[in-house]
PDB file of C-alpha atoms and ligand atoms in Angstrom:
ATOM      1  CA  MET A   1      23.296  95.591 330.041  1.00 76.00           C
ATOM      2  CA  SER A   2      26.594  96.160 328.213  1.00 84.00           C
ATOM      3  CA  PRO A   3      29.789  95.326 330.060  1.00 94.00           C
ATOM      4  CA  ALA A   4      32.370  98.055 330.662  1.00 96.00           C
ATOM      5  CA  LEU A   5      35.356  98.144 328.333  1.00 96.00           C
ATOM      6  CA  HIS A   6      38.214  96.102 329.814  1.00 97.00           C
ATOM      7  CA  PRO A   7      41.075  98.450 330.792  1.00 96.00           C
ATOM      8  CA  ASP A   8      43.550  96.462 328.645  1.00 96.00           C
ATOM      9  CA  ILE A   9      41.632  97.455 325.472  1.00 96.00           C
ATOM     10  CA  SER A  10      40.656 100.993 326.484  1.00 94.00           C
ATOM     11  CA  HIS A  11      43.328 102.396 324.108  1.00 93.00           C
ATOM     12  CA  LEU A  12      41.597 100.540 321.197  1.00 95.00           C
ATOM     13  CA  ALA A  13      38.163 102.117 321.754  1.00 94.00           C
ATOM     14  CA  PHE A  14      38.551 104.008 318.453  1.00 95.00           C
ATOM     15  CA  MET A  15      38.069 100.666 316.634  1.00 96.00           C
ATOM     16  CA  LEU A  16      34.696  99.823 318.173  1.00 96.00           C
ATOM     17  CA  GLY A  17      31.540 100.096 316.146  1.00 96.00           C
ATOM     18  CA  THR A  18      29.763  99.076 312.975  1.00 97.00           C
ATOM     19  CA  TRP A  19      31.622 100.229 309.871  1.00 98.00           C
ATOM     20  CA  LYS A  20      30.170 100.271 306.368  1.00 98.00           C
ATOM     21  CA  GLY A  21      31.629 101.283 303.038  1.00 98.00           C
ATOM     22  CA  SER A  22      33.146 100.098 299.819  1.00 98.00           C
ATOM     23  CA  GLY A  23      36.412  98.910 298.386  1.00 98.00           C
ATOM     24  CA  SER A  24      38.132  97.465 295.385  1.00 98.00           C
ATOM     25  CA  GLY A  25      40.511  94.622 294.783  1.00 98.00           C
ATOM     26  CA  GLU A  26      42.882  93.159 292.259  1.00 98.00           C
ATOM     27  CA  TYR A  27      45.561  90.505 291.869  1.00 98.00           C
ATOM     28  CA  PRO A  28      47.569  89.432 288.821  1.00 98.00           C
ATOM     29  CA  THR A  29      45.655  86.140 288.574  1.00 98.00           C
ATOM     30  CA  ILE A  30      42.069  87.479 288.758  1.00 98.00           C
ATOM     31  CA  ASP A  31      39.751  90.144 287.323  1.00 97.00           C
ATOM     32  CA  SER A  32      39.557  93.387 289.362  1.00 98.00           C
ATOM     33  CA  PHE A  33      36.423  93.824 291.446  1.00 98.00           C
ATOM     34  CA  ASP A  34      34.478  96.334 293.563  1.00 98.00           C
ATOM     35  CA  TYR A  35      32.757  95.428 296.810  1.00 98.00           C
ATOM     36  CA  ASN A  36      30.615  96.719 299.649  1.00 98.00           C
ATOM     37  CA  GLU A  37      31.561  95.809 303.207  1.00 98.00           C
ATOM     38  CA  GLU A  38      30.138  95.710 306.711  1.00 98.00           C
ATOM     39  CA  LEU A  39      32.560  95.289 309.608  1.00 98.00           C
ATOM     40  CA  ILE A  40      31.467  94.993 313.236  1.00 98.00           C
ATOM     41  CA  ILE A  41      34.119  95.408 315.935  1.00 98.00           C
ATOM     42  CA  GLY A  42      32.771  94.752 319.427  1.00 97.00           C
ATOM     43  CA  HIS A  43      33.747  93.681 322.922  1.00 98.00           C
ATOM     44  CA  VAL A  44      32.310  91.654 325.799  1.00 98.00           C
ATOM     45  CA  GLY A  45      34.189  93.249 328.687  1.00 98.00           C
ATOM     46  CA  LYS A  46      37.197  90.946 328.239  1.00 98.00           C
ATOM     47  CA  PRO A  47      40.666  91.996 327.000  1.00 98.00           C
ATOM     48  CA  PHE A  48      40.026  91.380 323.295  1.00 98.00           C
ATOM     49  CA  LEU A  49      37.863  92.778 320.496  1.00 98.00           C
ATOM     50  CA  SER A  50      35.592  90.683 318.297  1.00 98.00           C
ATOM     51  CA  TYR A  51      35.825  91.188 314.531  1.00 98.00           C
ATOM     52  CA  GLN A  52      33.135  90.182 312.023  1.00 98.00           C
ATOM     53  CA  GLN A  53      33.378  91.220 308.386  1.00 98.00           C
ATOM     54  CA  LYS A  54      31.228  90.428 305.371  1.00 98.00           C
ATOM     55  CA  THR A  55      31.358  91.757 301.846  1.00 98.00           C
ATOM     56  CA  LYS A  56      29.116  91.785 298.787  1.00 98.00           C
ATOM     57  CA  ASP A  57      29.898  92.178 295.118  1.00 98.00           C
ATOM     58  CA  ALA A  58      29.169  95.835 294.290  1.00 98.00           C
ATOM     59  CA  ALA A  59      27.815  94.905 290.849  1.00 96.00           C
ATOM     60  CA  THR A  60      25.569  91.949 291.717  1.00 97.00           C
ATOM     61  CA  GLY A  61      24.961  92.270 295.491  1.00 98.00           C
ATOM     62  CA  MET A  62      25.992  88.633 295.911  1.00 98.00           C
ATOM     63  CA  PRO A  63      28.040  87.627 298.978  1.00 98.00           C
ATOM     64  CA  LEU A  64      31.794  87.744 298.406  1.00 98.00           C
ATOM     65  CA  HIS A  65      34.552  87.354 300.988  1.00 98.00           C
ATOM     66  CA  ALA A  66      33.830  87.140 304.737  1.00 98.00           C
ATOM     67  CA  GLU A  67      36.050  86.747 307.753  1.00 98.00           C
ATOM     68  CA  THR A  68      35.683  86.602 311.497  1.00 98.00           C
ATOM     69  CA  GLY A  69      38.000  86.582 314.472  1.00 98.00           C
ATOM     70  CA  TYR A  70      39.482  88.412 317.407  1.00 98.00           C
ATOM     71  CA  ILE A  71      41.880  91.282 317.959  1.00 98.00           C
ATOM     72  CA  ARG A  72      44.120  91.024 321.006  1.00 98.00           C
ATOM     73  CA  PRO A  73      46.235  93.808 322.480  1.00 97.00           C
ATOM     74  CA  VAL A  74      49.772  93.109 323.686  1.00 97.00           C
ATOM     75  CA  GLY A  75      50.408  96.035 325.978  1.00 95.00           C
ATOM     76  CA  ARG A  76      49.555  99.374 324.362  1.00 93.00           C
ATOM     77  CA  GLU A  77      51.835  99.247 321.316  1.00 95.00           C
ATOM     78  CA  ALA A  78      51.522  95.724 319.940  1.00 97.00           C
ATOM     79  CA  ILE A  79      48.532  93.818 318.641  1.00 98.00           C
ATOM     80  CA  GLU A  80      47.526  90.357 317.420  1.00 98.00           C
ATOM     81  CA  PHE A  81      44.790  89.351 314.942  1.00 98.00           C
ATOM     82  CA  VAL A  82      43.324  85.830 314.824  1.00 98.00           C
ATOM     83  CA  ILE A  83      41.181  85.521 311.697  1.00 98.00           C
ATOM     84  CA  VAL A  84      39.254  82.676 310.068  1.00 98.00           C
ATOM     85  CA  GLN A  85      37.968  82.721 306.488  1.00 98.00           C
ATOM     86  CA  PRO A  86      35.308  80.412 305.019  1.00 98.00           C
ATOM     87  CA  SER A  87      37.641  79.806 302.074  1.00 97.00           C
ATOM     88  CA  GLY A  88      39.611  77.454 304.356  1.00 98.00           C
ATOM     89  CA  ILE A  89      42.232  79.946 305.502  1.00 98.00           C
ATOM     90  CA  ILE A  90      43.255  80.840 309.037  1.00 98.00           C
ATOM     91  CA  GLU A  91      45.507  83.793 309.626  1.00 98.00           C
ATOM     92  CA  ILE A  92      47.494  84.973 312.642  1.00 98.00           C
ATOM     93  CA  ASP A  93      48.887  88.494 312.274  1.00 98.00           C
ATOM     94  CA  GLU A  94      51.114  90.423 314.641  1.00 98.00           C
ATOM     95  CA  GLY A  95      52.166  94.041 314.565  1.00 98.00           C
ATOM     96  CA  SER A  96      51.936  97.494 316.027  1.00 98.00           C
ATOM     97  CA  VAL A  97      49.273  99.964 317.065  1.00 96.00           C
ATOM     98  CA  GLU A  98      49.683 103.695 317.390  1.00 94.00           C
ATOM     99  CA  GLY A  99      46.516 105.030 318.892  1.00 79.00           C
ATOM    100  CA  HIS A 100      44.947 108.021 320.512  1.00 70.00           C
ATOM    101  CA  ASP A 101      41.428 109.056 321.514  1.00 70.00           C
ATOM    102  CA  GLU A 102      40.186 109.894 318.018  1.00 79.00           C
ATOM    103  CA  GLY A 103      41.892 107.243 315.924  1.00 91.00           C
ATOM    104  CA  GLY A 104      44.917 105.113 315.295  1.00 95.00           C
ATOM    105  CA  ARG A 105      47.083 103.231 312.856  1.00 97.00           C
ATOM    106  CA  ILE A 106      47.522  99.471 312.919  1.00 98.00           C
ATOM    107  CA  VAL A 107      50.070  97.576 310.838  1.00 98.00           C
ATOM    108  CA  VAL A 108      50.175  93.785 311.081  1.00 98.00           C
ATOM    109  CA  GLU A 109      51.780  90.970 309.134  1.00 98.00           C
ATOM    110  CA  SER A 110      51.010  87.277 309.228  1.00 98.00           C
ATOM    111  CA  THR A 111      53.198  85.089 311.394  1.00 98.00           C
ATOM    112  CA  LEU A 112      51.112  82.071 310.407  1.00 98.00           C
ATOM    113  CA  VAL A 113      48.756  81.325 307.525  1.00 98.00           C
ATOM    114  CA  ALA A 114      47.287  77.824 307.475  1.00 98.00           C
ATOM    115  CA  THR A 115      45.072  76.491 304.707  1.00 98.00           C
ATOM    116  CA  THR A 116      42.861  73.437 304.451  1.00 98.00           C
ATOM    117  CA  ALA A 117      43.664  70.845 301.783  1.00 98.00           C
ATOM    118  CA  THR A 118      41.138  72.400 299.378  1.00 98.00           C
ATOM    119  CA  ALA A 119      41.886  76.109 300.019  1.00 98.00           C
ATOM    120  CA  LYS A 120      43.827  78.366 297.663  1.00 98.00           C
ATOM    121  CA  ASP A 121      47.502  78.690 298.550  1.00 98.00           C
ATOM    122  CA  VAL A 122      48.172  81.789 300.690  1.00 98.00           C
ATOM    123  CA  SER A 123      51.601  82.182 302.281  1.00 98.00           C
ATOM    124  CA  GLY A 124      51.552  85.737 303.674  1.00 98.00           C
ATOM    125  CA  VAL A 125      49.245  88.647 304.477  1.00 98.00           C
ATOM    126  CA  ARG A 126      49.885  92.277 305.450  1.00 98.00           C
ATOM    127  CA  ARG A 127      47.134  94.565 306.727  1.00 98.00           C
ATOM    128  CA  ARG A 128      47.260  98.324 307.337  1.00 98.00           C
ATOM    129  CA  LEU A 129      44.281 100.013 309.015  1.00 98.00           C
ATOM    130  CA  GLU A 130      43.895 103.739 309.689  1.00 98.00           C
ATOM    131  CA  PHE A 131      41.071 104.898 311.941  1.00 97.00           C
ATOM    132  CA  GLU A 132      40.413 108.612 311.919  1.00 95.00           C
ATOM    133  CA  ALA A 133      37.341 109.715 313.886  1.00 88.00           C
ATOM    134  CA  ASP A 134      34.420 108.153 311.990  1.00 94.00           C
ATOM    135  CA  GLU A 135      36.434 106.892 309.011  1.00 97.00           C
ATOM    136  CA  LEU A 136      38.366 103.627 308.575  1.00 98.00           C
ATOM    137  CA  ARG A 137      40.700 103.114 305.613  1.00 98.00           C
ATOM    138  CA  TYR A 138      42.546  99.855 305.115  1.00 98.00           C
ATOM    139  CA  GLU A 139      44.790  98.098 302.614  1.00 98.00           C
ATOM    140  CA  LEU A 140      45.677  94.433 302.378  1.00 98.00           C
ATOM    141  CA  ASP A 141      48.576  92.773 300.565  1.00 98.00           C
ATOM    142  CA  MET A 142      48.991  89.044 300.153  1.00 98.00           C
ATOM    143  CA  ALA A 143      51.396  86.440 298.808  1.00 98.00           C
ATOM    144  CA  ALA A 144      49.219  83.773 297.240  1.00 98.00           C
ATOM    145  CA  VAL A 145      48.867  81.287 294.380  1.00 98.00           C
ATOM    146  CA  GLY A 146      52.589  81.492 293.596  1.00 98.00           C
ATOM    147  CA  GLN A 147      52.677  85.311 293.453  1.00 98.00           C
ATOM    148  CA  PRO A 148      54.957  87.452 295.669  1.00 98.00           C
ATOM    149  CA  MET A 149      53.493  89.733 298.376  1.00 98.00           C
ATOM    150  CA  GLN A 150      51.487  92.459 296.666  1.00 98.00           C
ATOM    151  CA  PHE A 151      48.330  94.548 296.770  1.00 98.00           C
ATOM    152  CA  HIS A 152      44.950  92.751 296.911  1.00 98.00           C
ATOM    153  CA  LEU A 153      42.470  95.199 298.521  1.00 98.00           C
ATOM    154  CA  ARG A 154      41.735  98.707 299.697  1.00 98.00           C
ATOM    155  CA  ALA A 155      38.535 100.084 301.213  1.00 98.00           C
ATOM    156  CA  THR A 156      37.130 103.104 303.001  1.00 98.00           C
ATOM    157  CA  LEU A 157      34.422 102.560 305.604  1.00 98.00           C
ATOM    158  CA  ALA A 158      32.435 104.998 307.742  1.00 98.00           C
ATOM    159  CA  ARG A 159      31.102 104.486 311.239  1.00 96.00           C
ATOM    160  CA  ALA A 160      27.473 103.480 310.764  1.00 96.00           C
ATOM    161  CA  ASP A 161      26.349 103.888 314.371  1.00 76.00           C
ATOM    162  CA  GLY A 162      27.771 104.608 317.807  1.00 53.00           C
ATOM    163  CA  GLU A 163      30.172 102.279 319.559  1.00 46.00           C
ATOM    164  CA  SER A 164      28.932  98.722 319.933  1.00 44.00           C
TER     165      SER A 164
HETATM  166  C1  HEM B   1      37.334  92.396 301.579  1.00 63.27           C
HETATM  167  C2  HEM B   1      37.867  91.182 301.527  1.00 63.27           C
HETATM  168  C3  HEM B   1      38.078  90.407 300.256  1.00 63.27           C
HETATM  169  C4  HEM B   1      37.365  90.416 299.100  1.00 63.27           C
HETATM  170  C5  HEM B   1      36.129  91.241 298.776  1.00 63.27           C
HETATM  171  C6  HEM B   1      38.001  89.474 298.198  1.00 63.27           C
HETATM  172  C7  HEM B   1      37.569  89.193 296.934  1.00 63.27           C
HETATM  173  C8  HEM B   1      38.164  88.319 296.063  1.00 63.27           C
HETATM  174  C9  HEM B   1      37.679  88.002 294.738  1.00 63.27           C
HETATM  175  C10 HEM B   1      36.432  88.594 294.102  1.00 63.27           C
HETATM  176  C11 HEM B   1      38.520  87.113 294.195  1.00 63.27           C
HETATM  177  C12 HEM B   1      38.438  86.498 292.802  1.00 63.27           C
HETATM  178  C13 HEM B   1      37.401  85.454 292.669  1.00 63.27           C
HETATM  179  C14 HEM B   1      37.593  84.346 293.657  1.00 63.27           C
HETATM  180  O1  HEM B   1      38.615  83.644 293.571  1.00 63.27           O
HETATM  181  O2  HEM B   1      36.709  84.209 294.522  1.00 63.27           O
HETATM  182  C15 HEM B   1      39.534  86.828 295.194  1.00 63.27           C
HETATM  183  C16 HEM B   1      40.550  85.930 295.044  1.00 63.27           C
HETATM  184  C17 HEM B   1      41.378  85.555 296.049  1.00 63.27           C
HETATM  185  N1  HEM B   1      41.486  86.104 297.300  1.00 63.27           N
HETATM  186 FE1  HEM B   1      40.388  87.619 298.006  1.00 63.27          FE
HETATM  187  N2  HEM B   1      39.082  88.918 298.823  1.00 63.27           N
HETATM  188  C18 HEM B   1      39.156  89.444 300.079  1.00 63.27           C
HETATM  189  C19 HEM B   1      40.088  89.147 301.049  1.00 63.27           C
HETATM  190  C20 HEM B   1      41.027  88.170 300.940  1.00 63.27           C
HETATM  191  C21 HEM B   1      41.912  87.769 301.989  1.00 63.27           C
HETATM  192  C22 HEM B   1      41.935  88.370 303.387  1.00 63.27           C
HETATM  193  C23 HEM B   1      42.669  86.765 301.482  1.00 63.27           C
HETATM  194  C24 HEM B   1      43.783  85.975 302.125  1.00 63.27           C
HETATM  195  C25 HEM B   1      44.280  86.203 303.287  1.00 63.27           C
HETATM  196  C26 HEM B   1      42.261  86.550 300.127  1.00 63.27           C
HETATM  197  C27 HEM B   1      42.785  85.601 299.288  1.00 63.27           C
HETATM  198  C28 HEM B   1      42.402  85.408 297.994  1.00 63.27           C
HETATM  199  C29 HEM B   1      42.958  84.364 297.155  1.00 63.27           C
HETATM  200  C30 HEM B   1      44.020  83.365 297.532  1.00 63.27           C
HETATM  201  C31 HEM B   1      42.326  84.466 295.927  1.00 63.27           C
HETATM  202  C32 HEM B   1      42.519  83.556 294.704  1.00 63.27           C
HETATM  203  C33 HEM B   1      43.427  84.141 293.666  1.00 63.27           C
HETATM  204  C34 HEM B   1      43.498  83.205 292.484  1.00 63.27           C
HETATM  205  O3  HEM B   1      42.775  82.212 292.460  1.00 63.27           O
HETATM  206  O4  HEM B   1      44.278  83.479 291.580  1.00 63.27           O
HETATM  207  N3  HEM B   1      41.268  87.433 299.813  1.00 63.27           N
HETATM  208  N4  HEM B   1      39.305  87.600 296.312  1.00 63.27           N
END
């Protein structure tokens, strides 16, 4: 039996579901790359969304980046992301949400990035997500490894099933 959506996240229902698609990335210090992604955004009846992402190298099919966490509303216009990456990075992002029944736009920026002793240096992250009916487009900028904040990723995903 699935729990009902908590009223505090009802305005974020456009995010729910399994999303699949592809993207590409670059950074001045690395070779450009293409990837395939699966993102599952769910809920358990509490006032937050769960967020589980995994990617594979488009050329080899080998696992690439992954991240998992939670998305927390702050009223109807603000939002918080809490994200953990297996590369030893944790990220807290805060920002705004403009939503409606069919989609929405979310813009967040890190207020905290913490790295383990062995992780690559990351000092800032910005994420922009646009949900439009069954399509999700996002872009991610980062300040890392001594480089100023700049583009790292963009992807377009499609809803792969109904809401989860
Ligand atoms: C769809 C998600 C992502 C994919 C597919 C991806 C992929 C990659 C790839 C292929 C590289 C180069 C090889 C490597 O170092 O492993 C890389 C480097 C890197 N990525 Fe990402 N990445 C993603 C998200 C992120 C996020 C969210 C962050 C930080 C918040 C991040 C931080 C870095 C850093 C710090 C490097 C190292 C750059 C260097 O060593 O010069 N990546 N990424």
